[in-house]
Coordinates of C-alpha atoms and ligand atoms in Angstrom, one line a residue:
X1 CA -0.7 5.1 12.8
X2 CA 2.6 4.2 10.9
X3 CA 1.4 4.0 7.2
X4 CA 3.7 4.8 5.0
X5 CA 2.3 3.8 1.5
X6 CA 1.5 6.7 -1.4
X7 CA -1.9 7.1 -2.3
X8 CA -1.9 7.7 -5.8
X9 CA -3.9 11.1 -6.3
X10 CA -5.8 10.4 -9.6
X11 CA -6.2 7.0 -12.4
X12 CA -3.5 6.2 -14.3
X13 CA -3.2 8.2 -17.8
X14 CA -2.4 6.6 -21.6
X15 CA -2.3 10.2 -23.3
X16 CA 0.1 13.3 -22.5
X17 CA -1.4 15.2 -19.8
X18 CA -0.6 19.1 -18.6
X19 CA -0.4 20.3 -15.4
X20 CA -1.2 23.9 -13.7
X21 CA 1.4 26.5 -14.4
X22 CA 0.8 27.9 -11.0
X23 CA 2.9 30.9 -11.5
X24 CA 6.2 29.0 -12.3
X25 CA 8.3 30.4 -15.0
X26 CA 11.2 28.7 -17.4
X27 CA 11.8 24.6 -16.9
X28 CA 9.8 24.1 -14.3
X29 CA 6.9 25.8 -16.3
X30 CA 7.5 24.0 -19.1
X31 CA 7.3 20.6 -17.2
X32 CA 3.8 21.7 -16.3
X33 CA 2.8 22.9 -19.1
X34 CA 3.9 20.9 -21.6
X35 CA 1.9 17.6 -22.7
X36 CA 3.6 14.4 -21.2
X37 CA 3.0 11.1 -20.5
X38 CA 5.2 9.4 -18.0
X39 CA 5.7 5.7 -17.3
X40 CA 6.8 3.6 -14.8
X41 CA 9.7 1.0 -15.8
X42 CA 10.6 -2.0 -14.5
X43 CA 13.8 -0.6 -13.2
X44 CA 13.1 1.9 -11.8
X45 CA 13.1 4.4 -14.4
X46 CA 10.6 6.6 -16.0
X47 CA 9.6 7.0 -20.3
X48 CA 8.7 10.3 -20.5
X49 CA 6.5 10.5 -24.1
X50 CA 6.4 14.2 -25.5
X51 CA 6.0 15.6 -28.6
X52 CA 9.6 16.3 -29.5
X53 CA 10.6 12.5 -28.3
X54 CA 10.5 9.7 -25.9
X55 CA 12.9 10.2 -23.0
X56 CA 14.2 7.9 -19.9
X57 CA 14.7 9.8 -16.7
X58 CA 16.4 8.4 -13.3
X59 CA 15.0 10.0 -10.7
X60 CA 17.7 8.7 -8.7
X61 CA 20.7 9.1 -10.3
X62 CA 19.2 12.5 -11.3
X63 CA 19.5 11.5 -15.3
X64 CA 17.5 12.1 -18.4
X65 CA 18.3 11.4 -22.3
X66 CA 17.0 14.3 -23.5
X67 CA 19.6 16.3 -25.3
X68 CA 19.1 19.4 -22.6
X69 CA 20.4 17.2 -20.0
X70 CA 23.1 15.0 -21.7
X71 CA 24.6 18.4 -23.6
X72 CA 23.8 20.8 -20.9
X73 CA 23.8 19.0 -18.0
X74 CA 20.5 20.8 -17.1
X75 CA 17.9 19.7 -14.5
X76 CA 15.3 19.3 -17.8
X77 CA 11.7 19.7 -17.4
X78 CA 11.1 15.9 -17.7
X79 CA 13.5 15.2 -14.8
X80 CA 11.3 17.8 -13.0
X81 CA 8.0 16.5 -14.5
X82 CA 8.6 13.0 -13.2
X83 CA 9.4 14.1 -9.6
X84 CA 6.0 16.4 -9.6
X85 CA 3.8 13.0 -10.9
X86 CA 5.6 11.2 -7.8
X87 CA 4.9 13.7 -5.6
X88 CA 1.9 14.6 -6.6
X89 CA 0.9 10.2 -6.5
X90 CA 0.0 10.2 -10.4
X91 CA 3.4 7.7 -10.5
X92 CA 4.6 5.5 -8.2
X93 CA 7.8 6.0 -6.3
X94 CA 11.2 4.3 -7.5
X95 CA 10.8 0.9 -6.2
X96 CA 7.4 0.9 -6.1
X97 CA 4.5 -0.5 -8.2
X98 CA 0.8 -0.3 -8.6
X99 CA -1.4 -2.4 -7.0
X100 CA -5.1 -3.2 -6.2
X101 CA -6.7 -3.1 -2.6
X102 CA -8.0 -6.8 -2.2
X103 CA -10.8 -4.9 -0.1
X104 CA -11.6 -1.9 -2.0
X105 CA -10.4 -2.2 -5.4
X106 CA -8.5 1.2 -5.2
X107 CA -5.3 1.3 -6.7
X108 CA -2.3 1.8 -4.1
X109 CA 1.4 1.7 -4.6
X110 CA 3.2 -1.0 -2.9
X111 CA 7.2 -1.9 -2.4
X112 CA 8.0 -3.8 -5.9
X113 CA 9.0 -7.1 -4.0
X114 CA 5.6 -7.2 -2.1
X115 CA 4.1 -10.4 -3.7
X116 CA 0.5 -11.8 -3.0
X117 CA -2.9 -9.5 -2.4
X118 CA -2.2 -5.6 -1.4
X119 CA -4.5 -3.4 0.4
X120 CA -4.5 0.4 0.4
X121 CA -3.9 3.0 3.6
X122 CA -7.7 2.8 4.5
X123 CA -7.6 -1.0 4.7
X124 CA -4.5 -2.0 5.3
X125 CA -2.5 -2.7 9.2
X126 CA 0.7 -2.3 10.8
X127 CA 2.0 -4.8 13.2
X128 CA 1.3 -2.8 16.7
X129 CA -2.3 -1.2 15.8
X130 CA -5.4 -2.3 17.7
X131 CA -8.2 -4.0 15.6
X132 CA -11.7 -5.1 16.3
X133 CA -13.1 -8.4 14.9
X134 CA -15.9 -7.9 13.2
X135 CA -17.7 -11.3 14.2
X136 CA -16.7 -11.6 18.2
X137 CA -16.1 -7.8 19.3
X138 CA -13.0 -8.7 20.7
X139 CA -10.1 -6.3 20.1
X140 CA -6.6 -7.7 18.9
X141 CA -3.1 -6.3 18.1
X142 CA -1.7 -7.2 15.0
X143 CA 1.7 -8.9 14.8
X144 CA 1.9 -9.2 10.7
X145 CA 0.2 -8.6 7.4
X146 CA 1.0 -11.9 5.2
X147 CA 1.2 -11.8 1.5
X148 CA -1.0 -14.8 1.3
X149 CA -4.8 -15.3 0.4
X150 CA -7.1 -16.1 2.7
X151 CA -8.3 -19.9 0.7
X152 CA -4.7 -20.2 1.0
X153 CA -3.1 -19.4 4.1
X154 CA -3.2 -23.0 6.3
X155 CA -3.8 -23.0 9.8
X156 CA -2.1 -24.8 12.4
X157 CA -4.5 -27.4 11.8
X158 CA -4.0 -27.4 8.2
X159 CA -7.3 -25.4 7.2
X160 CA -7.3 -22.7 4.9
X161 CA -8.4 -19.7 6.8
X162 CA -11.0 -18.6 4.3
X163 CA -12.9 -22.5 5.0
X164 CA -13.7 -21.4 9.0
X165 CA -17.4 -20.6 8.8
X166 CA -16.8 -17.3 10.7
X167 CA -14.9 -16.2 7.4
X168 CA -17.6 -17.0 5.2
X169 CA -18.2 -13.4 4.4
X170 CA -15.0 -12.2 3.4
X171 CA -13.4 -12.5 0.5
X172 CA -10.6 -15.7 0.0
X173 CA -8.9 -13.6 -2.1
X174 CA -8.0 -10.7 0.9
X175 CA -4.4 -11.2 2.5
X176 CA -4.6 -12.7 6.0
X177 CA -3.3 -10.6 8.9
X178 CA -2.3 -12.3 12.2
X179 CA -3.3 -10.8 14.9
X180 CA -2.8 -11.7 19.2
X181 CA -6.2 -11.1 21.5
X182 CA -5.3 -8.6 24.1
X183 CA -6.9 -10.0 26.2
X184 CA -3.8 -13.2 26.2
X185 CA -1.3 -10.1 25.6
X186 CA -3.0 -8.6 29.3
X187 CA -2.9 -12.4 31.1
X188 CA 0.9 -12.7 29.8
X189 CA 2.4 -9.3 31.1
X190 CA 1.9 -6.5 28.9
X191 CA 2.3 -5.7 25.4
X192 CA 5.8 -6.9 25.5
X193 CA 4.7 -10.4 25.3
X194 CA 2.8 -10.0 21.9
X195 CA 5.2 -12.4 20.4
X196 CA 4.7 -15.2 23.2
X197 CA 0.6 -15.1 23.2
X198 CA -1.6 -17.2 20.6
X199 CA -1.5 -15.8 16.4
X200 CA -5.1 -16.2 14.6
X201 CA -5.3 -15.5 11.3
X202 CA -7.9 -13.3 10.0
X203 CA -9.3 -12.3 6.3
X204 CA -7.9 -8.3 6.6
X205 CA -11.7 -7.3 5.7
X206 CA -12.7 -8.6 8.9
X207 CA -10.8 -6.6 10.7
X208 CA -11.3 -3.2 11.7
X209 CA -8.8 -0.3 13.2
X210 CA -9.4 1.3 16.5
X211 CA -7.4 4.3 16.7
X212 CA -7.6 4.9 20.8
X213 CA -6.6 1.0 20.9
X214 CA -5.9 -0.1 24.4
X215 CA -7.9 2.3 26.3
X216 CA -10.7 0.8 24.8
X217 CA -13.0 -2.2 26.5
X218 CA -11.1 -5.7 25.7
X219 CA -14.0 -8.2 24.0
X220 CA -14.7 -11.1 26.7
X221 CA -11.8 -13.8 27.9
X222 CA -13.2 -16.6 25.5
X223 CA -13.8 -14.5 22.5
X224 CA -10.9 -16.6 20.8
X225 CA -13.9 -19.4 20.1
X226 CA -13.8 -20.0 16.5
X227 CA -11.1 -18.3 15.5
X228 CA -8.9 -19.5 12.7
X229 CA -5.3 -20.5 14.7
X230 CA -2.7 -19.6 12.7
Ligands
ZN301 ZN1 15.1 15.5 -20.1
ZN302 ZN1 -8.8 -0.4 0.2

């Protein structure tokens, strides 16, 4: 699997928070041990709230406004506080956000442009990985994860995809993932020809991974019947 997305380890904070010392000494202890709150800005940046004052750092451009950095030029503990809450998933990433899986409710952290519903690692698909249908059996390969809803997303004949009666139990709000049948990929040629065989639309609840993919049993020839074309 190719997932790429942080997990965030723990919920989201609104008081100053300490973390193990874990045997470090100096800066780095103190940006354990000392109570801060770190936010996420818009740009980027982090607000790092302690008790002395409220700092900006820039993970990035390696930056803080705390006088340790700006007179001394020091890596300061907030700097070093921020990068252990990213890596550590209590923050998200620079250029990255939190968001809600549409299936599961978790919170995940998603690219900041990513528009529309998100889903986490557990629910969410890369184009390439081999899915199941829940309602046919039949296995597909996914081509793309849209950014749109499922009472949204129109097929080619103009439905949404959340009005087919075989999406009737999952959710309108879910993001549809397109998806080919292998089954048309095997007739064409060969995985190469993903791109030339038939895209349904699917509520991403209704599909499921299968991690050993192709060596798998392919559902039957006409389990496209009822699909939602995209
Ligand atoms: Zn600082
Ligand atoms: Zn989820």
């Amino acid at each position: 699997m190719t997932h790429t997305r942080n997990t965030p380890a723990s919920p989201a904070s609104d008081r100053p928070t300490t973390l193990p010392a874990d045997g470090f000494t100096g800066r780095a202890l103190r940006a354990r041990t000392e109570p801060m709150l770190v936010r996420p800005l818009r740009d980027d940046r982090y607000v790092v709230e302690t008790e002395r004052g409220t700092y900006v750092v820039d993970l990035d451009g390696r930056s803080c406004t705390c006088p340790d950095h700006a007179i001394r030029g020091a890596r300061c503990k907030h700097l070093r506080r921020v990068a252990i809450e990213v890596t550590e998933g209590r923050v998200p990433p620079p250029g990255h956000r939190r968001a809600v899986c549409a299936v599961c409710g978790d919170v995940t952290f998603v690219p900041t442009y990513e528009r529309g519903p998100q889903l986490c690692d557990r629910h969410g698909f890369a184009p390439g990985d081999f899915v199941r249908d829940r309602e046919t059996e039949g296995i597909l390969v996914v081509t793309r994860v849209t950014g749109e809803r499922a009472d949204e997303y129109e097929t080619a004949e103009g439905r949404p995809v959340a009005d087919y009666e075989t999406n009737a139990d999952y959710g309108g709000h879910e993001p549809v993932v397109e998806a080919v049948y292998l089954e048309s990929v095997r007739a064409l040629g060969g995985l190469d020809t993903v791109g030339d065989a038939k895209r349904y639309g699917f509520p991403a609840s209704r599909l499921r991974r299968v991690d050993d993919g192709p060596r798998l049993t392919a559902g039957s020839p006409d389990s496209a019947d009822g699909q939602a074309e995209a």
